[in-house]
Coordinates of C-alpha atoms and ligand atoms in Angstrom, one line a residue:
X1 CA 97.0 65.7 70.0
X2 CA 95.7 63.7 67.0
X3 CA 92.4 64.2 65.5
X4 CA 89.7 61.7 66.4
X5 CA 88.4 59.2 63.8
X6 CA 85.3 61.2 62.8
X7 CA 87.4 64.4 62.4
X8 CA 89.8 62.6 60.1
X9 CA 87.0 60.9 58.2
X10 CA 86.7 61.7 54.6
X11 CA 83.2 62.7 53.5
X12 CA 82.1 63.0 49.9
X13 CA 79.0 65.1 49.4
X14 CA 78.9 64.4 45.6
X15 CA 78.7 60.7 46.2
X16 CA 76.2 60.6 49.0
X17 CA 74.3 57.8 47.2
X18 CA 77.3 55.5 46.8
X19 CA 76.4 52.0 47.8
X20 CA 78.5 48.9 48.7
X21 CA 77.4 46.3 46.1
X22 CA 79.8 43.4 46.8
X23 CA 82.1 42.2 49.6
X24 CA 84.2 39.3 48.6
X25 CA 86.8 37.5 50.8
X26 CA 89.6 36.0 48.8
X27 CA 92.0 33.6 50.5
X28 CA 95.5 33.5 48.9
X29 CA 98.0 30.9 50.0
X30 CA 101.6 30.7 49.0
X31 CA 104.7 28.7 49.8
X32 CA 107.4 30.6 51.6
X33 CA 110.9 30.4 53.0
X34 CA 112.3 32.0 56.1
X35 CA 115.9 31.2 56.4
X36 CA 116.0 27.5 57.4
X37 CA 113.8 25.0 59.0
X38 CA 112.9 25.8 62.5
X39 CA 113.6 23.0 65.0
X40 CA 112.1 23.5 68.4
X41 CA 108.7 22.5 69.6
X42 CA 107.3 26.0 69.7
X43 CA 108.9 27.1 66.4
X44 CA 106.7 28.5 63.6
X45 CA 104.9 25.7 61.9
X46 CA 102.7 27.3 59.2
X47 CA 103.0 25.1 56.1
X48 CA 102.0 28.1 53.8
X49 CA 101.7 31.9 54.2
X50 CA 98.0 32.8 54.0
X51 CA 96.5 36.2 53.3
X52 CA 92.8 37.0 53.4
X53 CA 92.0 39.8 51.0
X54 CA 88.7 41.7 51.2
X55 CA 87.5 43.0 47.9
X56 CA 84.8 45.7 48.1
X57 CA 82.9 47.0 45.1
X58 CA 80.5 50.0 44.9
X59 CA 77.8 51.1 42.5
X60 CA 80.1 54.0 41.5
X61 CA 82.5 51.6 39.8
X62 CA 85.1 51.9 42.5
X63 CA 86.8 48.9 44.0
X64 CA 88.7 48.9 47.3
X65 CA 91.0 46.2 48.9
X66 CA 91.4 45.3 52.5
X67 CA 93.0 42.5 54.5
X68 CA 91.5 40.6 57.4
X69 CA 93.4 38.6 60.0
X70 CA 94.9 36.0 59.2
X71 CA 97.1 33.0 59.1
X72 CA 95.3 29.8 60.4
X73 CA 92.1 31.7 61.1
X74 CA 91.6 32.9 57.5
X75 CA 88.9 30.3 56.6
X76 CA 86.9 31.2 59.8
X77 CA 87.2 34.9 59.0
X78 CA 85.9 34.2 55.5
X79 CA 82.8 32.6 56.9
X80 CA 82.3 35.6 59.3
X81 CA 82.5 38.0 56.3
X82 CA 80.1 35.9 54.1
X83 CA 77.6 35.1 56.8
X84 CA 77.6 38.1 59.1
X85 CA 79.4 41.1 57.7
X86 CA 78.4 41.2 54.1
X87 CA 74.6 40.8 54.8
X88 CA 74.9 43.7 57.2
X89 CA 77.0 46.0 55.0
X90 CA 75.7 45.4 51.4
X91 CA 73.6 48.3 50.2
X92 CA 75.0 50.7 52.8
X93 CA 76.5 54.0 52.0
X94 CA 80.2 54.1 52.9
X95 CA 80.6 57.9 52.4
X96 CA 81.1 58.4 56.2
X97 CA 83.3 55.5 57.1
X98 CA 83.4 55.9 60.9
X99 CA 79.6 56.2 61.1
X100 CA 79.1 53.1 59.0
X101 CA 81.7 51.1 61.0
X102 CA 80.3 52.2 64.3
X103 CA 76.8 51.0 63.2
X104 CA 78.2 47.6 62.0
X105 CA 80.1 47.1 65.2
X106 CA 77.0 47.7 67.2
X107 CA 74.9 45.5 65.1
X108 CA 77.4 42.6 65.3
X109 CA 78.7 43.0 68.8
X110 CA 76.9 40.0 70.1
X111 CA 79.1 37.8 67.9
X112 CA 82.2 38.9 69.7
X113 CA 84.2 42.0 70.5
X114 CA 87.3 40.3 69.1
X115 CA 88.1 37.4 66.8
X116 CA 86.9 36.7 63.2
X117 CA 84.0 39.2 63.2
X118 CA 86.3 42.0 64.2
X119 CA 88.9 40.8 61.7
X120 CA 86.4 40.8 58.9
X121 CA 85.2 44.3 59.8
X122 CA 88.8 45.4 59.8
X123 CA 89.2 44.2 56.2
X124 CA 86.1 46.0 55.2
X125 CA 87.2 49.2 56.8
X126 CA 90.7 49.1 55.1
X127 CA 88.9 48.6 51.7
X128 CA 86.6 51.6 52.3
X129 CA 89.6 53.8 53.1
X130 CA 91.2 52.6 49.8
X131 CA 88.0 53.8 48.1
X132 CA 88.0 57.0 50.0
X133 CA 91.5 57.8 48.9
X134 CA 90.7 57.0 45.3
X135 CA 87.8 59.5 45.4
X136 CA 89.8 62.2 47.1
X137 CA 92.9 61.6 44.9
X138 CA 95.1 61.2 47.9
X139 CA 97.0 58.3 49.5
X140 CA 95.6 57.1 52.8
X141 CA 98.7 58.6 54.5
X142 CA 97.8 62.0 53.0
X143 CA 94.2 61.7 54.0
X144 CA 95.4 61.3 57.6
X145 CA 98.2 64.0 57.5
X146 CA 99.1 66.7 55.1
X147 CA 102.8 66.3 56.0
X148 CA 102.8 62.5 55.8
X149 CA 106.3 61.0 55.3
X150 CA 107.2 59.3 52.0
X151 CA 109.9 57.1 53.5
X152 CA 109.6 55.2 56.8
X153 CA 111.8 52.9 58.8
X154 CA 111.0 49.2 58.9
X155 CA 112.2 46.3 61.0
X156 CA 112.9 42.7 60.2
X157 CA 110.5 40.5 62.2
X158 CA 112.1 37.0 62.2
X159 CA 109.9 33.9 62.7
X160 CA 110.6 31.7 65.6
X161 CA 113.3 29.2 65.1
X162 CA 113.8 27.8 68.6
X163 CA 117.4 27.3 67.5
X164 CA 120.2 29.6 68.5
X165 CA 122.2 29.0 65.3
X166 CA 119.3 29.8 63.0
X167 CA 118.3 32.9 65.1
X168 CA 121.8 34.2 64.9
X169 CA 122.3 33.5 61.2
X170 CA 119.1 35.1 60.1
X171 CA 119.5 38.1 62.4
X172 CA 123.0 38.7 60.9
X173 CA 121.6 38.0 57.4
X174 CA 118.9 40.7 57.9
X175 CA 121.5 43.2 59.1
X176 CA 123.5 42.3 56.0
X177 CA 120.5 43.3 53.9
X178 CA 120.3 46.7 55.4
X179 CA 118.0 46.3 58.4
X180 CA 119.1 48.3 61.6
X181 CA 116.2 47.0 63.6
X182 CA 115.5 43.3 64.3
X183 CA 112.8 41.5 66.2
X184 CA 113.1 37.9 67.4
X185 CA 110.3 35.6 68.1
X186 CA 112.1 33.4 70.6
X187 CA 111.6 32.5 74.2
X188 CA 115.1 31.2 75.2
X189 CA 118.1 33.0 76.5
X190 CA 120.4 31.0 74.2
X191 CA 118.6 32.2 71.0
X192 CA 118.5 35.8 72.1
X193 CA 122.2 35.8 73.3
X194 CA 123.3 34.2 70.0
X195 CA 121.4 36.8 67.9
X196 CA 122.7 39.7 69.9
X197 CA 126.3 38.5 69.5
X198 CA 125.7 37.9 65.8
X199 CA 124.5 41.5 65.2
X200 CA 126.6 43.4 67.6
X201 CA 125.6 46.0 70.2
X202 CA 124.4 48.8 67.9
X203 CA 121.5 47.1 66.0
X204 CA 118.1 47.7 67.7
X205 CA 116.9 44.4 69.0
X206 CA 113.4 43.5 70.3
X207 CA 111.9 40.2 71.5
X208 CA 108.4 38.8 71.0
X209 CA 107.5 35.9 73.2
X210 CA 103.9 35.6 71.9
X211 CA 102.5 35.0 75.5
X212 CA 104.6 31.9 76.0
X213 CA 105.8 32.6 79.5
X214 CA 103.9 31.2 82.5
X215 CA 102.6 34.1 84.6
X216 CA 104.5 33.0 87.7
X217 CA 107.8 32.9 85.7
X218 CA 107.3 35.9 83.3
X219 CA 109.2 38.4 85.5
X220 CA 112.2 36.0 86.0
X221 CA 112.4 35.3 82.3
X222 CA 112.1 39.0 81.4
X223 CA 115.0 39.8 83.8
X224 CA 117.1 37.0 82.3
X225 CA 116.9 39.0 79.0
X226 CA 118.3 42.3 80.5
X227 CA 121.9 41.7 79.4
X228 CA 120.9 41.8 75.7
X229 CA 119.8 45.4 75.7
X230 CA 116.3 44.8 74.2
X231 CA 114.3 47.9 73.2
X232 CA 111.2 46.1 74.3
X233 CA 109.9 42.6 75.2
X234 CA 106.5 41.9 73.5
X235 CA 103.8 40.0 75.2
X236 CA 105.7 38.4 78.0
X237 CA 102.6 37.1 79.8
X238 CA 100.0 34.5 79.3
X239 CA 97.1 35.2 79.2
X240 CA 97.4 38.5 77.3
X241 CA 94.6 40.1 79.3
X242 CA 96.3 39.6 82.7
X243 CA 96.9 43.3 83.1
X244 CA 98.1 43.0 86.7
X245 CA 100.8 40.5 85.8
X246 CA 101.9 42.7 82.9
X247 CA 102.2 45.6 85.4
X248 CA 104.4 43.5 87.6
X249 CA 106.7 42.6 84.7
X250 CA 106.7 46.3 83.5
X251 CA 107.8 47.5 86.9
X252 CA 110.1 44.7 87.7
X253 CA 112.5 44.8 84.8
X254 CA 114.5 47.5 83.1
X255 CA 113.2 46.5 79.7
X256 CA 110.2 48.2 78.3
X257 CA 107.2 46.1 77.8
X258 CA 105.1 46.0 74.6
X259 CA 101.7 44.4 74.0
X260 CA 98.5 44.8 72.0
X261 CA 98.4 42.5 69.0
X262 CA 95.8 40.3 70.9
X263 CA 93.7 43.2 72.0
X264 CA 91.0 44.9 69.9
X265 CA 88.8 47.5 71.6
X266 CA 89.9 51.0 72.7
X267 CA 89.2 50.1 76.3
X268 CA 91.5 47.1 76.0
X269 CA 94.3 49.4 74.9
X270 CA 93.5 51.9 77.6
X271 CA 93.8 49.1 80.2
X272 CA 97.1 47.9 78.7
X273 CA 98.5 51.4 79.4
X274 CA 96.7 52.4 82.6
X275 CA 96.9 49.1 84.4
X276 CA 99.4 47.0 82.5
X277 CA 102.0 49.8 82.4
X278 CA 103.1 48.9 78.8
X279 CA 105.3 51.5 77.1
X280 CA 104.5 50.4 73.5
X281 CA 101.1 49.4 72.3
X282 CA 100.8 47.2 69.2
X283 CA 97.4 47.4 67.6
X284 CA 96.9 45.4 64.4
X285 CA 95.1 47.1 61.6
X286 CA 93.6 43.8 60.4
X287 CA 92.2 42.9 63.9
X288 CA 91.2 46.1 65.8
X289 CA 88.6 47.4 63.2
X290 CA 90.9 48.8 60.5
X291 CA 92.2 52.3 60.0
X292 CA 89.2 54.0 61.6
X293 CA 89.9 52.1 64.9
X294 CA 93.6 52.6 64.6
X295 CA 93.1 56.4 64.5
X296 CA 91.3 56.4 67.8
X297 CA 93.7 53.9 69.5
X298 CA 96.8 55.9 68.3
X299 CA 95.3 59.2 69.5
X300 CA 94.6 57.6 72.9
X301 CA 98.1 56.3 73.3
X302 CA 99.7 59.6 72.3
X303 CA 97.5 61.4 74.8
X304 CA 98.9 59.2 77.5
X305 CA 102.5 59.6 76.2
X306 CA 102.8 56.0 75.1
X307 CA 104.4 55.0 71.8
X308 CA 102.7 53.0 69.1
X309 CA 104.5 50.0 67.5
X310 CA 101.9 48.6 65.1
X311 CA 101.6 44.9 64.5
X312 CA 101.9 44.2 60.8
X313 CA 103.4 40.8 59.8
X314 CA 101.4 40.8 56.6
X315 CA 101.9 40.8 52.8
X316 CA 98.8 42.5 51.6
X317 CA 96.7 45.6 52.3
X318 CA 97.3 45.1 56.1
X319 CA 101.0 45.8 55.6
X320 CA 100.3 48.7 53.3
X321 CA 97.7 50.2 55.6
X322 CA 100.1 50.0 58.5
X323 CA 102.7 51.8 56.3
X324 CA 100.3 54.7 55.7
X325 CA 99.6 54.9 59.5
X326 CA 103.3 54.9 60.3
X327 CA 103.9 57.6 57.7
X328 CA 101.1 59.9 59.1
X329 CA 99.9 59.5 62.6
X330 CA 102.2 57.0 64.2
X331 CA 105.5 58.7 63.1
X332 CA 107.4 57.3 66.0
X333 CA 106.9 53.7 64.7
X334 CA 108.9 51.5 62.4
X335 CA 106.9 49.2 60.1
X336 CA 107.0 45.5 61.1
X337 CA 107.9 43.3 58.1
X338 CA 107.9 39.5 58.3
X339 CA 111.4 38.2 57.4
X340 CA 110.1 35.6 55.0
X341 CA 110.1 35.3 51.3
X342 CA 106.9 34.4 49.6
X343 CA 106.9 32.4 46.3
X344 CA 104.5 35.1 45.0
X345 CA 103.1 38.2 46.6
X346 CA 99.4 39.1 46.2
X347 CA 100.2 42.8 46.3
X348 CA 103.3 44.4 45.0
X349 CA 104.5 48.0 44.6
X350 CA 107.6 48.0 46.7
X351 CA 106.3 47.6 50.2
X352 CA 108.0 44.7 51.8
X353 CA 110.6 44.0 49.2
X354 CA 113.3 46.3 50.4
X355 CA 114.8 46.5 53.8
X356 CA 115.5 49.0 56.6
X357 CA 113.4 51.8 55.1
X358 CA 110.5 51.6 52.7
X359 CA 108.9 54.0 50.3
X360 CA 105.2 54.7 51.3
X361 CA 102.9 54.5 48.2
X362 CA 101.8 57.9 47.0
X363 CA 99.0 57.0 44.6
X364 CA 95.4 57.4 45.8
X365 CA 94.1 55.0 48.4
X366 CA 96.4 52.2 49.4
X367 CA 98.4 53.3 46.3
X368 CA 99.2 49.7 45.5
X369 CA 97.0 47.4 43.3
X370 CA 96.8 43.6 43.6
X371 CA 98.6 41.3 41.4
X372 CA 95.6 39.7 39.7
X373 CA 97.7 36.9 38.2
X374 CA 99.1 35.9 41.5
X375 CA 95.6 36.0 43.1
X376 CA 94.2 33.8 40.3
X377 CA 97.0 31.3 40.7
X378 CA 97.2 31.2 44.5
X379 CA 93.5 31.6 45.4
X380 CA 92.1 28.7 47.4
X381 CA 88.8 30.2 48.6
Ligands
MG1 MG1 103.9 39.9 68.1

């Protein structure tokens, strides 16, 4: 049984008067490539890869970095941070992170129990854990577990191509680079079949449909994927909160069902398991409320015997925070890494630049510092 969030929480008696003095959202946008130009109508269409960093400063001279979701919603999340979260959090003492975050969640709940306010709070929470680690002289993984792993498995999360040839070519390319686990973002049998044939039977293959299947057809589609020996199918049903339909699909196909990247509260995740019957939950550290919330969600899932497969298609502190969680309290999980190459990365330090396995940073906090030159060059807000 995992410890709950407040048991895991670092507390710093000597710094009781620490105060948050600045919360700055920084939007970084970079060109990227992902192995060809996707063709189909539902293919990935982001013109740039956007990362919303959250820089938090304290009166003790410490600076922490977080990441808030994300992609096309970055500008909206920026506004939520500037107009709602920063006014509520500035001047507050972050020594007890769960207590502060619980208070902020209560104060801001009327603006939504999901969406940009939650995303912004997630970025703040990650930055506070970065600071907590710096004070303790421990990485976040070591704050969470004394026997945290230093190497963890990762998987290549391919973007959606809607094109069988591109799906197959990039899946094979990822295997060639050392990945033994591949995830596709496709919805058609032809793409999944081509990718499975390209990588052979031994590579672990999962499929993320991003809620594209009509609820009346989801079970039929899920069954059509059974020949490809998928470890799980992710988000097979629209809308994501249709827990009854998820249960039908979970019970009606041999393939395990995963879901959770579009869920935020602890009770959402309880329902995914208790009603939806999902066998993998996929909380996203930049969406659910940061590391503090992840601790509670992971403990709940483990208490129910369900595996965690964190959602982390990120390139900044969100990816690094997920790595620390996989290394410590979600040891069954492989780290999701987007199979895309950015022209420049806002954070470096090894995470995301190798394949198959990654080294978890061991320096205090996130253990990785931002590349200030990249941020200066690629910052748009
Ligand atoms: Mg997904």
